[in-house]
Amino acid sequence: MAQGTKRSDPRDWHGHRIVTEDDLVRSFDDGDPAHANHRRRRNKRLRHGIVLVLLLALVATAVVGAYLVMTRQLVIPAWEPKPEVAAAPDLEPACPRDVLAYVEPAGVTVNVYNATRIPGLAGAAANRLEKRGFKIGEIGNRTLNDPDIVAAVVSGPEGRAHAMSVQRHIKGTEFVKDPERGSATVDLVVGQKFGSFVETAKVVTKDGRLSCPRATAEEKAGSEAAGSSGAPAASTPAREAEVG
């Protein structure tokens, strides 16, 4: 190219001018402050709109997540409470085996009930107990699931020693626990075979255990059955009072 020759504008093409992006910007924003402000406001609104959409999406995600967690459709292991180790149940044998101290009759209150159709049986039993020094509470009638026994001696946890003292004076009685009783009073529910008292001079006053002939027999039978099957003997749960 010779010196002095004017260089042609590359935006010219055979006598026509090619419109570029800069030309378009200059045509719409030709230094007018109003156009620039409008563009800035538009860009600001666009940014605000994007932020608002993102916030709404975040809130919606949090609400849905909380719902899924509350309805247990979504389980987060780290948030799950650690399971507590439950204590083994206290399986008390049907017949309590604790050693009890003998209580003198003057310190024992006995309610006497007749579970038979023999009239006056409860009154007669109460009279004999009273002569031995026992305090008599109520006298009346009551039912037994199985009246064909000597008598049922019923007490709560606080009256076990008192119940043992009553049993020491009457042969062949069956102790029956009443877990809900809060006092030390004892119920004597006489059955069909009632009638034999131990001689006063022969009453044992040493420490000892309650007498539960039927419960002991049931436990023994259960242990023998478990032993014959090769399985360990299971503990017998506490039996409720059989007095009806």
PDB file of C-alpha atoms in Angstrom:
ATOM      1  CA  MET A   1       0.000   0.000   0.000  1.00  0.00           C
ATOM      2  CA  ALA A   2       1.406   3.348  -1.008  1.00  0.00           C
ATOM      3  CA  GLN A   3       2.117   6.007   1.542  1.00  0.00           C
ATOM      4  CA  GLY A   4      -0.510   8.708   1.747  1.00  0.00           C
ATOM      5  CA  THR A   5      -3.248   6.349   0.706  1.00  0.00           C
ATOM      6  CA  LYS A   6      -6.234   6.600   3.098  1.00  0.00           C
ATOM      7  CA  ARG A   7      -7.026   3.304   4.772  1.00  0.00           C
ATOM      8  CA  SER A   8     -10.566   2.176   4.205  1.00  0.00           C
ATOM      9  CA  ASP A   9     -12.882   1.670   7.217  1.00  0.00           C
ATOM     10  CA  PRO A  10     -13.378  -2.056   7.768  1.00  0.00           C
ATOM     11  CA  ARG A  11     -16.992  -1.392   8.763  1.00  0.00           C
ATOM     12  CA  ASP A  12     -17.686  -0.237   5.221  1.00  0.00           C
ATOM     13  CA  TRP A  13     -18.718  -2.910   2.807  1.00  0.00           C
ATOM     14  CA  HIS A  14     -19.149  -1.860  -0.761  1.00  0.00           C
ATOM     15  CA  GLY A  15     -20.432   1.511   0.206  1.00  0.00           C
ATOM     16  CA  HIS A  16     -22.602   0.279   3.133  1.00  0.00           C
ATOM     17  CA  ARG A  17     -21.764   0.674   6.786  1.00  0.00           C
ATOM     18  CA  ILE A  18     -21.904  -2.370   9.048  1.00  0.00           C
ATOM     19  CA  VAL A  19     -23.740  -1.636  12.309  1.00  0.00           C
ATOM     20  CA  THR A  20     -21.820  -2.897  15.343  1.00  0.00           C
ATOM     21  CA  GLU A  21     -22.817  -3.401  19.009  1.00  0.00           C
ATOM     22  CA  ASP A  22     -21.117  -0.169  19.972  1.00  0.00           C
ATOM     23  CA  ASP A  23     -23.177   1.651  17.356  1.00  0.00           C
ATOM     24  CA  LEU A  24     -26.357   0.187  18.866  1.00  0.00           C
ATOM     25  CA  VAL A  25     -25.358   1.218  22.412  1.00  0.00           C
ATOM     26  CA  ARG A  26     -24.529   4.704  21.227  1.00  0.00           C
ATOM     27  CA  SER A  27     -27.831   4.919  19.381  1.00  0.00           C
ATOM     28  CA  PHE A  28     -29.829   4.066  22.576  1.00  0.00           C
ATOM     29  CA  ASP A  29     -27.515   5.678  25.121  1.00  0.00           C
ATOM     30  CA  ASP A  30     -26.209   8.652  23.400  1.00  0.00           C
ATOM     31  CA  GLY A  31     -24.891  10.171  26.591  1.00  0.00           C
ATOM     32  CA  ASP A  32     -28.387  10.782  27.900  1.00  0.00           C
ATOM     33  CA  PRO A  33     -28.375  10.373  31.768  1.00  0.00           C
ATOM     34  CA  ALA A  34     -32.006   9.261  31.673  1.00  0.00           C
ATOM     35  CA  HIS A  35     -31.127   6.245  29.575  1.00  0.00           C
ATOM     36  CA  ALA A  36     -28.268   5.301  31.895  1.00  0.00           C
ATOM     37  CA  ASN A  37     -30.446   5.597  35.000  1.00  0.00           C
ATOM     38  CA  HIS A  38     -33.130   3.496  33.386  1.00  0.00           C
ATOM     39  CA  ARG A  39     -30.618   0.779  32.601  1.00  0.00           C
ATOM     40  CA  ARG A  40     -29.262   0.795  36.165  1.00  0.00           C
ATOM     41  CA  ARG A  41     -32.769   0.563  37.652  1.00  0.00           C
ATOM     42  CA  ARG A  42     -33.591  -2.297  35.325  1.00  0.00           C
ATOM     43  CA  ASN A  43     -30.439  -4.187  36.300  1.00  0.00           C
ATOM     44  CA  LYS A  44     -31.160  -3.552  40.002  1.00  0.00           C
ATOM     45  CA  ARG A  45     -34.706  -4.856  39.668  1.00  0.00           C
ATOM     46  CA  LEU A  46     -33.360  -7.908  37.874  1.00  0.00           C
ATOM     47  CA  ARG A  47     -30.887  -8.628  40.683  1.00  0.00           C
ATOM     48  CA  HIS A  48     -33.588  -8.143  43.329  1.00  0.00           C
ATOM     49  CA  GLY A  49     -35.871 -10.492  41.455  1.00  0.00           C
ATOM     50  CA  ILE A  50     -33.200 -13.178  41.300  1.00  0.00           C
ATOM     51  CA  VAL A  51     -32.460 -12.830  45.052  1.00  0.00           C
ATOM     52  CA  LEU A  52     -36.173 -12.963  45.880  1.00  0.00           C
ATOM     53  CA  VAL A  53     -36.661 -16.108  43.808  1.00  0.00           C
ATOM     54  CA  LEU A  54     -33.701 -17.754  45.538  1.00  0.00           C
ATOM     55  CA  LEU A  55     -35.044 -16.810  48.999  1.00  0.00           C
ATOM     56  CA  LEU A  56     -38.495 -18.151  48.174  1.00  0.00           C
ATOM     57  CA  ALA A  57     -36.961 -21.382  46.903  1.00  0.00           C
ATOM     58  CA  LEU A  58     -34.906 -21.683  50.131  1.00  0.00           C
ATOM     59  CA  VAL A  59     -37.942 -21.085  52.339  1.00  0.00           C
ATOM     60  CA  ALA A  60     -40.021 -23.582  50.377  1.00  0.00           C
ATOM     61  CA  THR A  61     -37.253 -26.181  50.673  1.00  0.00           C
ATOM     62  CA  ALA A  62     -37.031 -25.606  54.442  1.00  0.00           C
ATOM     63  CA  VAL A  63     -40.808 -25.930  54.898  1.00  0.00           C
ATOM     64  CA  VAL A  64     -40.981 -29.117  52.833  1.00  0.00           C
ATOM     65  CA  GLY A  65     -37.994 -30.568  54.668  1.00  0.00           C
ATOM     66  CA  ALA A  66     -39.493 -29.784  58.070  1.00  0.00           C
ATOM     67  CA  TYR A  67     -42.767 -31.426  57.045  1.00  0.00           C
ATOM     68  CA  LEU A  68     -40.990 -34.556  55.856  1.00  0.00           C
ATOM     69  CA  VAL A  69     -39.017 -34.778  59.103  1.00  0.00           C
ATOM     70  CA  MET A  70     -42.091 -34.249  61.289  1.00  0.00           C
ATOM     71  CA  THR A  71     -44.070 -36.889  59.401  1.00  0.00           C
ATOM     72  CA  ARG A  72     -41.110 -39.308  59.576  1.00  0.00           C
ATOM     73  CA  GLN A  73     -40.951 -39.480  55.772  1.00  0.00           C
ATOM     74  CA  LEU A  74     -37.402 -38.183  56.043  1.00  0.00           C
ATOM     75  CA  VAL A  75     -35.204 -39.563  58.833  1.00  0.00           C
ATOM     76  CA  ILE A  76     -31.927 -37.853  59.706  1.00  0.00           C
ATOM     77  CA  PRO A  77     -29.868 -40.331  61.762  1.00  0.00           C
ATOM     78  CA  ALA A  78     -27.905 -37.606  63.548  1.00  0.00           C
ATOM     79  CA  TRP A  79     -31.141 -36.092  64.877  1.00  0.00           C
ATOM     80  CA  GLU A  80     -32.644 -39.369  66.089  1.00  0.00           C
ATOM     81  CA  PRO A  81     -32.763 -39.764  69.901  1.00  0.00           C
ATOM     82  CA  LYS A  82     -30.578 -42.492  71.299  1.00  0.00           C
ATOM     83  CA  PRO A  83     -32.656 -45.443  72.518  1.00  0.00           C
ATOM     84  CA  GLU A  84     -32.746 -45.822  76.275  1.00  0.00           C
ATOM     85  CA  VAL A  85     -31.936 -49.189  77.731  1.00  0.00           C
ATOM     86  CA  ALA A  86     -35.053 -50.369  79.520  1.00  0.00           C
ATOM     87  CA  ALA A  87     -34.531 -51.858  82.926  1.00  0.00           C
ATOM     88  CA  ALA A  88     -35.364 -55.513  83.226  1.00  0.00           C
ATOM     89  CA  PRO A  89     -38.762 -56.050  84.847  1.00  0.00           C
ATOM     90  CA  ASP A  90     -38.707 -57.088  88.474  1.00  0.00           C
ATOM     91  CA  LEU A  91     -40.260 -60.510  88.254  1.00  0.00           C
ATOM     92  CA  GLU A  92     -41.165 -61.284  91.829  1.00  0.00           C
ATOM     93  CA  PRO A  93     -41.953 -64.922  92.536  1.00  0.00           C
ATOM     94  CA  ALA A  94     -45.548 -65.845  93.309  1.00  0.00           C
ATOM     95  CA  CYS A  95     -44.564 -66.538  96.883  1.00  0.00           C
ATOM     96  CA  PRO A  96     -42.246 -63.883  98.361  1.00  0.00           C
ATOM     97  CA  ARG A  97     -39.025 -65.456  99.606  1.00  0.00           C
ATOM     98  CA  ASP A  98     -37.767 -62.670 101.830  1.00  0.00           C
ATOM     99  CA  VAL A  99     -37.083 -63.596 105.475  1.00  0.00           C
ATOM    100  CA  LEU A 100     -39.489 -61.802 107.797  1.00  0.00           C
ATOM    101  CA  ALA A 101     -39.450 -61.076 111.495  1.00  0.00           C
ATOM    102  CA  TYR A 102     -42.306 -62.433 113.575  1.00  0.00           C
ATOM    103  CA  VAL A 103     -44.715 -59.749 114.803  1.00  0.00           C
ATOM    104  CA  GLU A 104     -46.469 -60.222 118.137  1.00  0.00           C
ATOM    105  CA  PRO A 105     -50.273 -60.554 117.817  1.00  0.00           C
ATOM    106  CA  ALA A 106     -50.862 -57.238 119.637  1.00  0.00           C
ATOM    107  CA  GLY A 107     -49.252 -55.458 116.694  1.00  0.00           C
ATOM    108  CA  VAL A 108     -51.339 -57.177 114.012  1.00  0.00           C
ATOM    109  CA  THR A 109     -54.785 -56.072 112.793  1.00  0.00           C
ATOM    110  CA  VAL A 110     -56.803 -58.809 111.058  1.00  0.00           C
ATOM    111  CA  ASN A 111     -59.979 -58.520 109.002  1.00  0.00           C
ATOM    112  CA  VAL A 112     -61.824 -61.854 109.049  1.00  0.00           C
ATOM    113  CA  TYR A 113     -64.124 -62.937 106.211  1.00  0.00           C
ATOM    114  CA  ASN A 114     -66.194 -66.049 105.606  1.00  0.00           C
ATOM    115  CA  ALA A 115     -65.968 -67.505 102.090  1.00  0.00           C
ATOM    116  CA  THR A 116     -68.185 -70.513 102.874  1.00  0.00           C
ATOM    117  CA  ARG A 117     -71.884 -71.098 103.503  1.00  0.00           C
ATOM    118  CA  ILE A 118     -71.162 -72.133 107.071  1.00  0.00           C
ATOM    119  CA  PRO A 119     -72.810 -69.441 109.209  1.00  0.00           C
ATOM    120  CA  GLY A 120     -70.760 -67.789 111.949  1.00  0.00           C
ATOM    121  CA  LEU A 121     -67.401 -69.126 110.752  1.00  0.00           C
ATOM    122  CA  ALA A 122     -65.789 -65.701 110.430  1.00  0.00           C
ATOM    123  CA  GLY A 123     -67.025 -64.640 113.853  1.00  0.00           C
ATOM    124  CA  ALA A 124     -65.677 -67.818 115.450  1.00  0.00           C
ATOM    125  CA  ALA A 125     -62.283 -67.385 113.808  1.00  0.00           C
ATOM    126  CA  ALA A 126     -62.135 -63.730 114.856  1.00  0.00           C
ATOM    127  CA  ASN A 127     -62.975 -64.699 118.433  1.00  0.00           C
ATOM    128  CA  ARG A 128     -60.133 -67.193 118.602  1.00  0.00           C
ATOM    129  CA  LEU A 129     -57.668 -64.741 117.090  1.00  0.00           C
ATOM    130  CA  GLU A 130     -58.730 -62.037 119.507  1.00  0.00           C
ATOM    131  CA  LYS A 131     -58.150 -64.362 122.448  1.00  0.00           C
ATOM    132  CA  ARG A 132     -54.585 -64.787 121.198  1.00  0.00           C
ATOM    133  CA  GLY A 133     -54.034 -61.056 121.251  1.00  0.00           C
ATOM    134  CA  PHE A 134     -54.721 -60.107 117.634  1.00  0.00           C
ATOM    135  CA  LYS A 135     -56.613 -56.894 116.896  1.00  0.00           C
ATOM    136  CA  ILE A 136     -59.781 -57.559 114.902  1.00  0.00           C
ATOM    137  CA  GLY A 137     -60.915 -55.161 112.209  1.00  0.00           C
ATOM    138  CA  GLU A 138     -63.816 -56.036 109.932  1.00  0.00           C
ATOM    139  CA  ILE A 139     -65.844 -59.235 110.132  1.00  0.00           C
ATOM    140  CA  GLY A 140     -67.971 -60.216 107.156  1.00  0.00           C
ATOM    141  CA  ASN A 141     -68.366 -62.348 104.067  1.00  0.00           C
ATOM    142  CA  ARG A 142     -66.178 -62.600 100.982  1.00  0.00           C
ATOM    143  CA  THR A 143     -65.710 -64.954  98.063  1.00  0.00           C
ATOM    144  CA  LEU A 144     -62.787 -67.090  97.016  1.00  0.00           C
ATOM    145  CA  ASN A 145     -62.066 -68.415  93.532  1.00  0.00           C
ATOM    146  CA  ASP A 146     -61.518 -71.771  95.203  1.00  0.00           C
ATOM    147  CA  PRO A 147     -63.196 -71.977  98.626  1.00  0.00           C
ATOM    148  CA  ASP A 148     -62.029 -75.564  99.152  1.00  0.00           C
ATOM    149  CA  ILE A 149     -58.979 -74.465 101.170  1.00  0.00           C
ATOM    150  CA  VAL A 150     -58.160 -73.786 104.812  1.00  0.00           C
ATOM    151  CA  ALA A 151     -57.864 -70.015 104.434  1.00  0.00           C
ATOM    152  CA  ALA A 152     -56.248 -67.290 102.377  1.00  0.00           C
ATOM    153  CA  VAL A 153     -54.086 -64.768 104.217  1.00  0.00           C
ATOM    154  CA  VAL A 154     -53.993 -61.564 102.174  1.00  0.00           C
ATOM    155  CA  SER A 155     -51.675 -58.586 102.652  1.00  0.00           C
ATOM    156  CA  GLY A 156     -49.842 -55.843 100.826  1.00  0.00           C
ATOM    157  CA  PRO A 157     -46.058 -55.394 100.790  1.00  0.00           C
ATOM    158  CA  GLU A 158     -46.102 -53.608 104.161  1.00  0.00           C
ATOM    159  CA  GLY A 159     -48.069 -56.353 105.870  1.00  0.00           C
ATOM    160  CA  ARG A 160     -46.091 -59.433 104.892  1.00  0.00           C
ATOM    161  CA  ALA A 161     -44.519 -59.918 108.311  1.00  0.00           C
ATOM    162  CA  HIS A 162     -47.966 -59.502 109.883  1.00  0.00           C
ATOM    163  CA  ALA A 163     -49.395 -62.071 107.473  1.00  0.00           C
ATOM    164  CA  MET A 164     -46.641 -64.517 108.395  1.00  0.00           C
ATOM    165  CA  SER A 165     -47.516 -64.079 112.067  1.00  0.00           C
ATOM    166  CA  VAL A 166     -51.168 -64.952 111.335  1.00  0.00           C
ATOM    167  CA  GLN A 167     -50.047 -68.013 109.367  1.00  0.00           C
ATOM    168  CA  ARG A 168     -47.973 -69.208 112.320  1.00  0.00           C
ATOM    169  CA  HIS A 169     -51.195 -69.552 114.343  1.00  0.00           C
ATOM    170  CA  ILE A 170     -53.296 -71.361 111.699  1.00  0.00           C
ATOM    171  CA  LYS A 171     -52.261 -74.566 109.922  1.00  0.00           C
ATOM    172  CA  GLY A 172     -52.365 -74.864 106.131  1.00  0.00           C
ATOM    173  CA  THR A 173     -53.126 -71.278 105.103  1.00  0.00           C
ATOM    174  CA  GLU A 174     -52.188 -69.878 101.698  1.00  0.00           C
ATOM    175  CA  PHE A 175     -50.585 -66.435 101.435  1.00  0.00           C
ATOM    176  CA  VAL A 176     -51.994 -64.229  98.663  1.00  0.00           C
ATOM    177  CA  LYS A 177     -50.398 -60.907  97.804  1.00  0.00           C
ATOM    178  CA  ASP A 178     -52.328 -57.704  97.242  1.00  0.00           C
ATOM    179  CA  PRO A 179     -49.809 -55.362  95.520  1.00  0.00           C
ATOM    180  CA  GLU A 180     -52.122 -52.345  95.693  1.00  0.00           C
ATOM    181  CA  ARG A 181     -52.688 -52.434  99.448  1.00  0.00           C
ATOM    182  CA  GLY A 182     -50.759 -49.698 101.233  1.00  0.00           C
ATOM    183  CA  SER A 183     -51.481 -50.609 104.858  1.00  0.00           C
ATOM    184  CA  ALA A 184     -50.144 -53.411 107.034  1.00  0.00           C
ATOM    185  CA  THR A 185     -53.583 -54.873 107.743  1.00  0.00           C
ATOM    186  CA  VAL A 186     -54.147 -58.549 107.003  1.00  0.00           C
ATOM    187  CA  ASP A 187     -57.253 -60.267 105.627  1.00  0.00           C
ATOM    188  CA  LEU A 188     -58.053 -63.790 106.741  1.00  0.00           C
ATOM    189  CA  VAL A 189     -60.548 -65.336 104.316  1.00  0.00           C
ATOM    190  CA  VAL A 190     -61.591 -68.707 105.740  1.00  0.00           C
ATOM    191  CA  GLY A 191     -62.478 -71.590 103.429  1.00  0.00           C
ATOM    192  CA  GLN A 192     -64.195 -74.954 103.653  1.00  0.00           C
ATOM    193  CA  LYS A 193     -61.285 -76.677 105.446  1.00  0.00           C
ATOM    194  CA  PHE A 194     -60.761 -74.031 108.102  1.00  0.00           C
ATOM    195  CA  GLY A 195     -60.716 -75.018 111.768  1.00  0.00           C
ATOM    196  CA  SER A 196     -57.293 -76.078 112.998  1.00  0.00           C
ATOM    197  CA  PHE A 197     -55.262 -73.602 115.097  1.00  0.00           C
ATOM    198  CA  VAL A 198     -51.701 -74.234 116.248  1.00  0.00           C
ATOM    199  CA  GLU A 199     -51.361 -74.645 119.996  1.00  0.00           C
ATOM    200  CA  THR A 200     -50.262 -71.365 121.520  1.00  0.00           C
ATOM    201  CA  ALA A 201     -47.216 -72.922 123.150  1.00  0.00           C
ATOM    202  CA  LYS A 202     -46.096 -74.405 119.825  1.00  0.00           C
ATOM    203  CA  VAL A 203     -46.357 -71.226 117.721  1.00  0.00           C
ATOM    204  CA  VAL A 204     -42.998 -70.553 116.054  1.00  0.00           C
ATOM    205  CA  THR A 205     -41.803 -67.018 116.706  1.00  0.00           C
ATOM    206  CA  LYS A 206     -38.490 -67.162 114.850  1.00  0.00           C
ATOM    207  CA  ASP A 207     -37.811 -65.267 111.645  1.00  0.00           C
ATOM    208  CA  GLY A 208     -39.104 -67.046 108.593  1.00  0.00           C
ATOM    209  CA  ARG A 209     -40.902 -66.930 105.256  1.00  0.00           C
ATOM    210  CA  LEU A 210     -44.500 -66.817 104.163  1.00  0.00           C
ATOM    211  CA  SER A 211     -46.268 -70.074 103.341  1.00  0.00           C
ATOM    212  CA  CYS A 212     -47.676 -70.492  99.820  1.00  0.00           C
ATOM    213  CA  PRO A 213     -48.255 -74.232  99.303  1.00  0.00           C
ATOM    214  CA  ARG A 214     -50.103 -73.942  95.985  1.00  0.00           C
ATOM    215  CA  ALA A 215     -47.823 -71.284  94.513  1.00  0.00           C
ATOM    216  CA  THR A 216     -44.748 -73.275  95.529  1.00  0.00           C
ATOM    217  CA  ALA A 217     -46.174 -76.404  93.913  1.00  0.00           C
ATOM    218  CA  GLU A 218     -46.937 -74.488  90.694  1.00  0.00           C
ATOM    219  CA  GLU A 219     -43.409 -73.077  90.571  1.00  0.00           C
ATOM    220  CA  LYS A 220     -41.908 -76.513  91.167  1.00  0.00           C
ATOM    221  CA  ALA A 221     -44.054 -78.040  88.424  1.00  0.00           C
ATOM    222  CA  GLY A 222     -43.082 -75.252  86.043  1.00  0.00           C
ATOM    223  CA  SER A 223     -39.386 -75.709  86.806  1.00  0.00           C
ATOM    224  CA  GLU A 224     -39.603 -79.457  86.252  1.00  0.00           C
ATOM    225  CA  ALA A 225     -41.431 -78.964  82.944  1.00  0.00           C
ATOM    226  CA  ALA A 226     -38.834 -76.462  81.766  1.00  0.00           C
ATOM    227  CA  GLY A 227     -36.010 -78.772  82.834  1.00  0.00           C
ATOM    228  CA  SER A 228     -37.451 -81.736  80.949  1.00  0.00           C
ATOM    229  CA  SER A 229     -37.726 -79.684  77.753  1.00  0.00           C
ATOM    230  CA  GLY A 230     -34.129 -78.551  78.004  1.00  0.00           C
ATOM    231  CA  ALA A 231     -35.110 -74.882  78.332  1.00  0.00           C
ATOM    232  CA  PRO A 232     -34.117 -72.747  81.329  1.00  0.00           C
ATOM    233  CA  ALA A 233     -36.809 -72.263  83.935  1.00  0.00           C
ATOM    234  CA  ALA A 234     -38.556 -68.937  83.517  1.00  0.00           C
ATOM    235  CA  SER A 235     -39.213 -66.648  86.425  1.00  0.00           C
ATOM    236  CA  THR A 236     -42.802 -66.715  87.628  1.00  0.00           C
ATOM    237  CA  PRO A 237     -44.365 -63.246  87.576  1.00  0.00           C
ATOM    238  CA  ALA A 238     -46.069 -61.904  90.634  1.00  0.00           C
ATOM    239  CA  ARG A 239     -49.522 -63.434  91.037  1.00  0.00           C
ATOM    240  CA  GLU A 240     -52.430 -61.210  91.813  1.00  0.00           C
ATOM    241  CA  ALA A 241     -54.652 -61.973  94.759  1.00  0.00           C
ATOM    242  CA  GLU A 242     -57.000 -64.822  94.073  1.00  0.00           C
ATOM    243  CA  VAL A 243     -59.550 -63.508  96.490  1.00  0.00           C
ATOM    244  CA  GLY A 244     -62.730 -62.603  94.618  1.00  0.00           C
TER     245      GLY A 244
END
